[in-house]
mmCIF file of C-alpha atoms and ligand atoms in Angstrom:
data_model
loop_
_atom_site.group_PDB
_atom_site.id
_atom_site.type_symbol
_atom_site.label_atom_id
_atom_site.label_comp_id
_atom_site.label_asym_id
_atom_site.label_seq_id
_atom_site.Cartn_x
_atom_site.Cartn_y
_atom_site.Cartn_z
ATOM 1 C CA ASP M 1 15.456 -56.349 -16.091
ATOM 2 C CA MET M 2 17.443 -53.979 -13.919
ATOM 3 C CA LYS M 3 15.386 -51.719 -11.790
ATOM 4 C CA VAL M 4 15.899 -48.008 -12.437
ATOM 5 C CA ALA M 5 15.635 -45.802 -9.514
ATOM 6 C CA VAL M 6 14.903 -42.071 -10.021
ATOM 7 C CA LYS M 7 15.122 -39.443 -7.402
ATOM 8 C CA VAL M 8 12.496 -36.802 -8.114
ATOM 9 C CA VAL M 9 12.193 -33.501 -6.223
ATOM 10 C CA ALA M 10 9.163 -31.229 -6.065
ATOM 11 C CA VAL M 11 9.871 -27.494 -5.642
ATOM 12 C CA GLY M 12 8.159 -24.153 -5.770
ATOM 13 C CA ASN M 13 6.863 -21.654 -3.346
ATOM 14 C CA GLY M 14 4.149 -19.018 -3.121
ATOM 15 C CA VAL M 15 3.081 -16.107 -1.046
ATOM 16 C CA ILE M 16 3.583 -17.830 2.258
ATOM 17 C CA GLY M 17 6.109 -20.308 1.030
ATOM 18 C CA ILE M 18 3.707 -23.183 0.787
ATOM 19 C CA ILE M 19 0.200 -24.387 -0.329
ATOM 20 C CA LEU M 20 0.851 -25.097 -4.010
ATOM 21 C CA GLY M 21 -0.060 -28.767 -3.674
ATOM 22 C CA LYS M 22 3.398 -30.376 -3.835
ATOM 23 C CA SER M 23 2.812 -32.704 -0.902
ATOM 24 C CA SER M 24 -0.692 -33.418 -2.071
ATOM 25 C CA MET M 25 0.643 -34.298 -5.577
ATOM 26 C CA ILE M 26 3.108 -36.741 -4.137
ATOM 27 C CA GLN M 27 0.422 -38.331 -1.877
ATOM 28 C CA ARG M 28 -2.027 -38.554 -4.715
ATOM 29 C CA TYR M 29 0.491 -40.230 -6.965
ATOM 30 C CA CYS M 30 1.964 -42.658 -4.416
ATOM 31 C CA LYS M 31 -0.984 -43.379 -2.201
ATOM 32 C CA GLY M 32 -4.007 -42.438 -4.399
ATOM 33 C CA ILE M 33 -5.508 -40.096 -1.788
ATOM 34 C CA PHE M 34 -6.324 -36.413 -1.474
ATOM 35 C CA THR M 35 -6.974 -34.633 1.762
ATOM 36 C CA LYS M 36 -8.083 -31.134 2.351
ATOM 37 C CA ASP M 37 -6.386 -31.026 5.696
ATOM 38 C CA TYR M 38 -3.514 -28.783 5.498
ATOM 39 C CA GLU M 39 -0.336 -30.050 6.925
ATOM 40 C CA LYS M 40 2.831 -28.040 6.672
ATOM 41 C CA THR M 41 5.744 -29.984 5.334
ATOM 42 C CA ILE M 42 8.586 -29.926 7.794
ATOM 43 C CA GLY M 43 12.060 -30.339 6.304
ATOM 44 C CA VAL M 44 12.078 -33.244 3.834
ATOM 45 C CA ASP M 45 9.874 -36.221 3.387
ATOM 46 C CA PHE M 46 9.688 -38.883 0.685
ATOM 47 C CA LEU M 47 7.293 -41.475 -0.847
ATOM 48 C CA GLN M 48 7.837 -43.848 -3.661
ATOM 49 C CA ARG M 49 6.006 -45.572 -6.502
ATOM 50 C CA GLN M 50 6.971 -48.128 -9.080
ATOM 51 C CA ILE M 51 5.857 -47.854 -12.653
ATOM 52 C CA GLN M 52 6.628 -49.424 -15.993
ATOM 53 C CA VAL M 53 7.833 -47.251 -18.849
ATOM 54 C CA ASN M 54 9.062 -48.726 -22.170
ATOM 55 C CA ASN M 55 9.119 -52.238 -20.563
ATOM 56 C CA GLU M 56 11.440 -50.973 -17.758
ATOM 57 C CA ASP M 57 10.552 -51.003 -14.124
ATOM 58 C CA ILE M 58 11.157 -47.584 -12.680
ATOM 59 C CA ARG M 59 11.196 -46.850 -9.009
ATOM 60 C CA LEU M 60 10.316 -43.223 -8.515
ATOM 61 C CA MET M 61 11.476 -41.792 -5.162
ATOM 62 C CA LEU M 62 9.478 -38.578 -4.644
ATOM 63 C CA TRP M 63 11.145 -36.082 -2.351
ATOM 64 C CA ASP M 64 8.898 -33.485 -0.814
ATOM 65 C CA THR M 65 10.496 -30.238 0.297
ATOM 66 C CA ALA M 66 9.200 -27.538 2.606
ATOM 67 C CA GLY M 67 9.902 -24.861 0.007
ATOM 68 C CA GLN M 68 10.915 -22.131 2.366
ATOM 69 C CA ASP M 69 11.783 -18.779 0.896
ATOM 70 C CA GLU M 70 15.367 -19.165 1.873
ATOM 71 C CA PHE M 71 17.197 -21.889 0.066
ATOM 72 C CA ASP M 72 18.239 -23.460 3.429
ATOM 73 C CA ALA M 73 20.744 -26.184 4.050
ATOM 74 C CA ILE M 74 18.098 -28.978 4.366
ATOM 75 C CA THR M 75 16.243 -28.062 1.154
ATOM 76 C CA LYS M 76 19.532 -27.637 -0.659
ATOM 77 C CA ALA M 77 20.839 -30.981 0.451
ATOM 78 C CA CYS M 78 17.656 -32.586 -0.832
ATOM 79 C CA TYR M 79 18.524 -31.478 -4.387
ATOM 80 C CA ARG M 80 21.855 -33.171 -4.388
ATOM 81 C CA GLY M 81 21.601 -36.229 -6.535
ATOM 82 C CA ALA M 82 18.197 -35.367 -7.878
ATOM 83 C CA GLN M 83 17.560 -36.932 -11.275
ATOM 84 C CA ALA M 84 14.311 -35.185 -12.188
ATOM 85 C CA CYS M 85 12.390 -32.165 -10.921
ATOM 86 C CA VAL M 86 8.799 -30.979 -10.794
ATOM 87 C CA LEU M 87 8.502 -27.188 -10.711
ATOM 88 C CA VAL M 88 5.105 -26.437 -9.211
ATOM 89 C CA PHE M 89 3.068 -23.232 -9.275
ATOM 90 C CA SER M 90 -0.607 -22.730 -8.484
ATOM 91 C CA THR M 91 -3.556 -21.251 -10.269
ATOM 92 C CA THR M 92 -4.464 -19.165 -7.216
ATOM 93 C CA ASP M 93 -1.025 -17.908 -6.384
ATOM 94 C CA ARG M 94 0.495 -15.210 -8.544
ATOM 95 C CA GLU M 95 3.726 -15.207 -6.586
ATOM 96 C CA SER M 96 4.307 -18.876 -7.246
ATOM 97 C CA PHE M 97 4.205 -18.130 -10.995
ATOM 98 C CA GLU M 98 6.667 -15.295 -10.580
ATOM 99 C CA ALA M 99 9.038 -17.385 -8.489
ATOM 100 C CA ILE M 100 9.405 -20.201 -11.132
ATOM 101 C CA SER M 101 12.453 -18.847 -12.918
ATOM 102 C CA SER M 102 14.428 -18.433 -9.750
ATOM 103 C CA TRP M 103 13.452 -21.951 -8.541
ATOM 104 C CA ARG M 104 14.627 -23.349 -11.835
ATOM 105 C CA GLU M 105 17.941 -21.550 -11.461
ATOM 106 C CA LYS M 106 18.374 -22.866 -7.974
ATOM 107 C CA VAL M 107 17.784 -26.455 -9.061
ATOM 108 C CA VAL M 108 20.004 -26.182 -12.087
ATOM 109 C CA ALA M 109 22.833 -24.645 -10.014
ATOM 110 C CA GLU M 110 22.694 -27.754 -7.765
ATOM 111 C CA VAL M 111 22.063 -30.461 -10.408
ATOM 112 C CA ALA M 112 22.746 -29.519 -14.076
ATOM 113 C CA ASP M 113 20.929 -31.132 -16.884
ATOM 114 C CA ILE M 114 18.149 -33.176 -15.333
ATOM 115 C CA PRO M 115 14.627 -33.461 -16.802
ATOM 116 C CA ILE M 116 12.422 -30.732 -15.404
ATOM 117 C CA VAL M 117 8.754 -30.305 -15.842
ATOM 118 C CA LEU M 118 6.587 -27.268 -15.254
ATOM 119 C CA VAL M 119 3.287 -27.918 -13.448
ATOM 120 C CA LEU M 120 0.386 -25.551 -12.896
ATOM 121 C CA ASN M 121 -1.651 -27.170 -10.120
ATOM 122 C CA LYS M 122 -5.145 -26.468 -8.766
ATOM 123 C CA THR M 123 -6.665 -26.027 -12.267
ATOM 124 C CA ASP M 124 -10.004 -26.971 -10.668
ATOM 125 C CA LEU M 125 -10.030 -23.466 -9.154
ATOM 126 C CA LEU M 126 -10.049 -21.643 -12.484
ATOM 127 C CA ASP M 127 -12.507 -19.083 -11.240
ATOM 128 C CA ASP M 128 -9.895 -17.840 -8.786
ATOM 129 C CA SER M 129 -7.104 -17.886 -11.381
ATOM 130 C CA CYS M 130 -4.602 -15.140 -11.232
ATOM 131 C CA ILE M 131 -2.459 -16.313 -14.032
ATOM 132 C CA LYS M 132 -3.381 -15.947 -17.724
ATOM 133 C CA ASN M 133 -3.184 -18.998 -19.932
ATOM 134 C CA GLU M 134 -0.900 -17.221 -22.358
ATOM 135 C CA GLU M 135 1.462 -16.116 -19.576
ATOM 136 C CA ALA M 136 1.914 -19.685 -18.359
ATOM 137 C CA GLU M 137 2.455 -20.945 -21.934
ATOM 138 C CA ALA M 138 5.007 -18.218 -22.550
ATOM 139 C CA LEU M 139 6.881 -19.094 -19.438
ATOM 140 C CA ALA M 140 7.083 -22.741 -20.355
ATOM 141 C CA LYS M 141 8.282 -21.694 -23.831
ATOM 142 C CA LYS M 142 10.860 -19.357 -22.471
ATOM 143 C CA LEU M 143 12.309 -21.884 -20.061
ATOM 144 C CA LYS M 144 11.937 -24.688 -22.675
ATOM 145 C CA LEU M 145 9.982 -26.910 -20.258
ATOM 146 C CA ARG M 146 7.255 -29.400 -20.930
ATOM 147 C CA PHE M 147 4.183 -27.945 -19.314
ATOM 148 C CA TYR M 148 1.261 -29.779 -17.532
ATOM 149 C CA ARG M 149 -1.832 -28.498 -15.941
ATOM 150 C CA THR M 150 -2.941 -30.595 -13.055
ATOM 151 C CA SER M 151 -5.665 -30.829 -10.500
ATOM 152 C CA VAL M 152 -4.466 -33.071 -7.666
ATOM 153 C CA LYS M 153 -7.905 -32.733 -6.114
ATOM 154 C CA LYS M 154 -9.702 -34.039 -9.290
ATOM 155 C CA ASP M 155 -6.764 -36.324 -10.105
ATOM 156 C CA LEU M 156 -6.206 -34.718 -13.515
ATOM 157 C CA HIS M 157 -2.847 -35.317 -15.380
ATOM 158 C CA VAL M 158 -0.832 -36.067 -12.233
ATOM 159 C CA SER M 159 0.515 -39.453 -13.490
ATOM 160 C CA GLU M 160 1.424 -37.905 -16.897
ATOM 161 C CA VAL M 161 3.871 -35.695 -15.112
ATOM 162 C CA PHE M 162 5.777 -38.584 -13.591
ATOM 163 C CA LYS M 163 5.552 -40.698 -16.702
ATOM 164 C CA TYR M 164 7.127 -37.972 -18.737
ATOM 165 C CA LEU M 165 9.953 -37.530 -16.291
ATOM 166 C CA SER M 166 10.580 -41.237 -16.250
ATOM 167 C CA GLU M 167 10.741 -41.384 -20.090
ATOM 168 C CA LYS M 168 13.116 -38.420 -20.166
ATOM 169 C CA HIS M 169 15.282 -40.169 -17.588
ATOM 170 C CA LEU M 170 15.430 -43.298 -19.649
ATOM 171 C CA GLN M 171 16.444 -41.380 -22.748
ATOM 172 C CA LYS M 172 19.504 -39.959 -21.034
HETATM 173 P P1 GDP O 201 2.531 -27.773 -0.485
HETATM 174 O O1 GDP O 201 2.655 -26.777 0.598
HETATM 175 O O2 GDP O 201 2.995 -27.214 -1.782
HETATM 176 O O3 GDP O 201 3.092 -29.087 -0.156
HETATM 177 O O4 GDP O 201 0.902 -27.922 -0.621
HETATM 178 P P2 GDP O 201 -0.074 -29.071 0.060
HETATM 179 O O5 GDP O 201 0.081 -30.318 -0.737
HETATM 180 O O6 GDP O 201 0.154 -29.043 1.474
HETATM 181 O O7 GDP O 201 -1.476 -28.454 -0.335
HETATM 182 C C1 GDP O 201 -1.897 -27.189 0.199
HETATM 183 C C2 GDP O 201 -3.443 -27.103 0.113
HETATM 184 O O8 GDP O 201 -3.889 -27.134 -1.211
HETATM 185 C C3 GDP O 201 -4.160 -28.310 0.796
HETATM 186 O O9 GDP O 201 -5.232 -27.868 1.528
HETATM 187 C C4 GDP O 201 -4.581 -29.178 -0.396
HETATM 188 O O10 GDP O 201 -5.707 -29.918 -0.042
HETATM 189 C C5 GDP O 201 -4.784 -28.148 -1.406
HETATM 190 N N1 GDP O 201 -4.651 -28.673 -2.814
HETATM 191 C C6 GDP O 201 -3.624 -29.370 -3.320
HETATM 192 N N2 GDP O 201 -3.862 -29.634 -4.582
HETATM 193 C C7 GDP O 201 -5.050 -29.108 -4.932
HETATM 194 C C8 GDP O 201 -5.809 -29.062 -6.129
HETATM 195 O O11 GDP O 201 -5.412 -29.582 -7.209
HETATM 196 N N3 GDP O 201 -6.978 -28.359 -6.127
HETATM 197 C C9 GDP O 201 -7.492 -27.732 -4.933
HETATM 198 N N4 GDP O 201 -8.648 -27.173 -4.970
HETATM 199 N N5 GDP O 201 -6.817 -27.773 -3.790
HETATM 200 C C10 GDP O 201 -5.570 -28.449 -3.788
HETATM 201 MG MG1 MG O 202 4.245 -29.544 1.467
#
């Protein structure tokens, strides 16, 4: 079997441009670890993991972006050639929810017609939630995106996100 390689980008930004859990999600998925230590992503980084979907070996290359407010040259270059995208927002960050539509537009402007998934992370912090369930559902519906609720910390539904994107990629 030929190995299929898929370039996946994780995007989204919140009130200070960071802290949604994108880097943590990629680390969790590729290395199986979670750290509380906050480390700001500088520029672009990437990790990979190989999985089997429908009897195909898929090599997922997960690109992690800094997610600055400005769509700067480095971040933008990272989207070029992307074949799937994870749009991340966080339970505890209202601004990250409000920024989703514009992030989606930025990605679509750079790479049209790739599988995109909407991910609400940090669902373990439900007590601090500033986004209503119905609002999140409505956004997913409006943007016609598959919607997952993850907790990278508790390792909930993270692998489903990447499995879904892999399946969509194979269907293309
Ligand atoms: P990024 O800026 O989007 O890449 O976010 P990071 O991956 O650097 O995560 C920012 C902070 O959120 C870190 O302190 C993580 O430990 C924490 N974090 C990430 N995912 C979760 C989660 O699911 N639940 C909780 N409680 N904290 C999380
Ligand atoms: Mg990061």
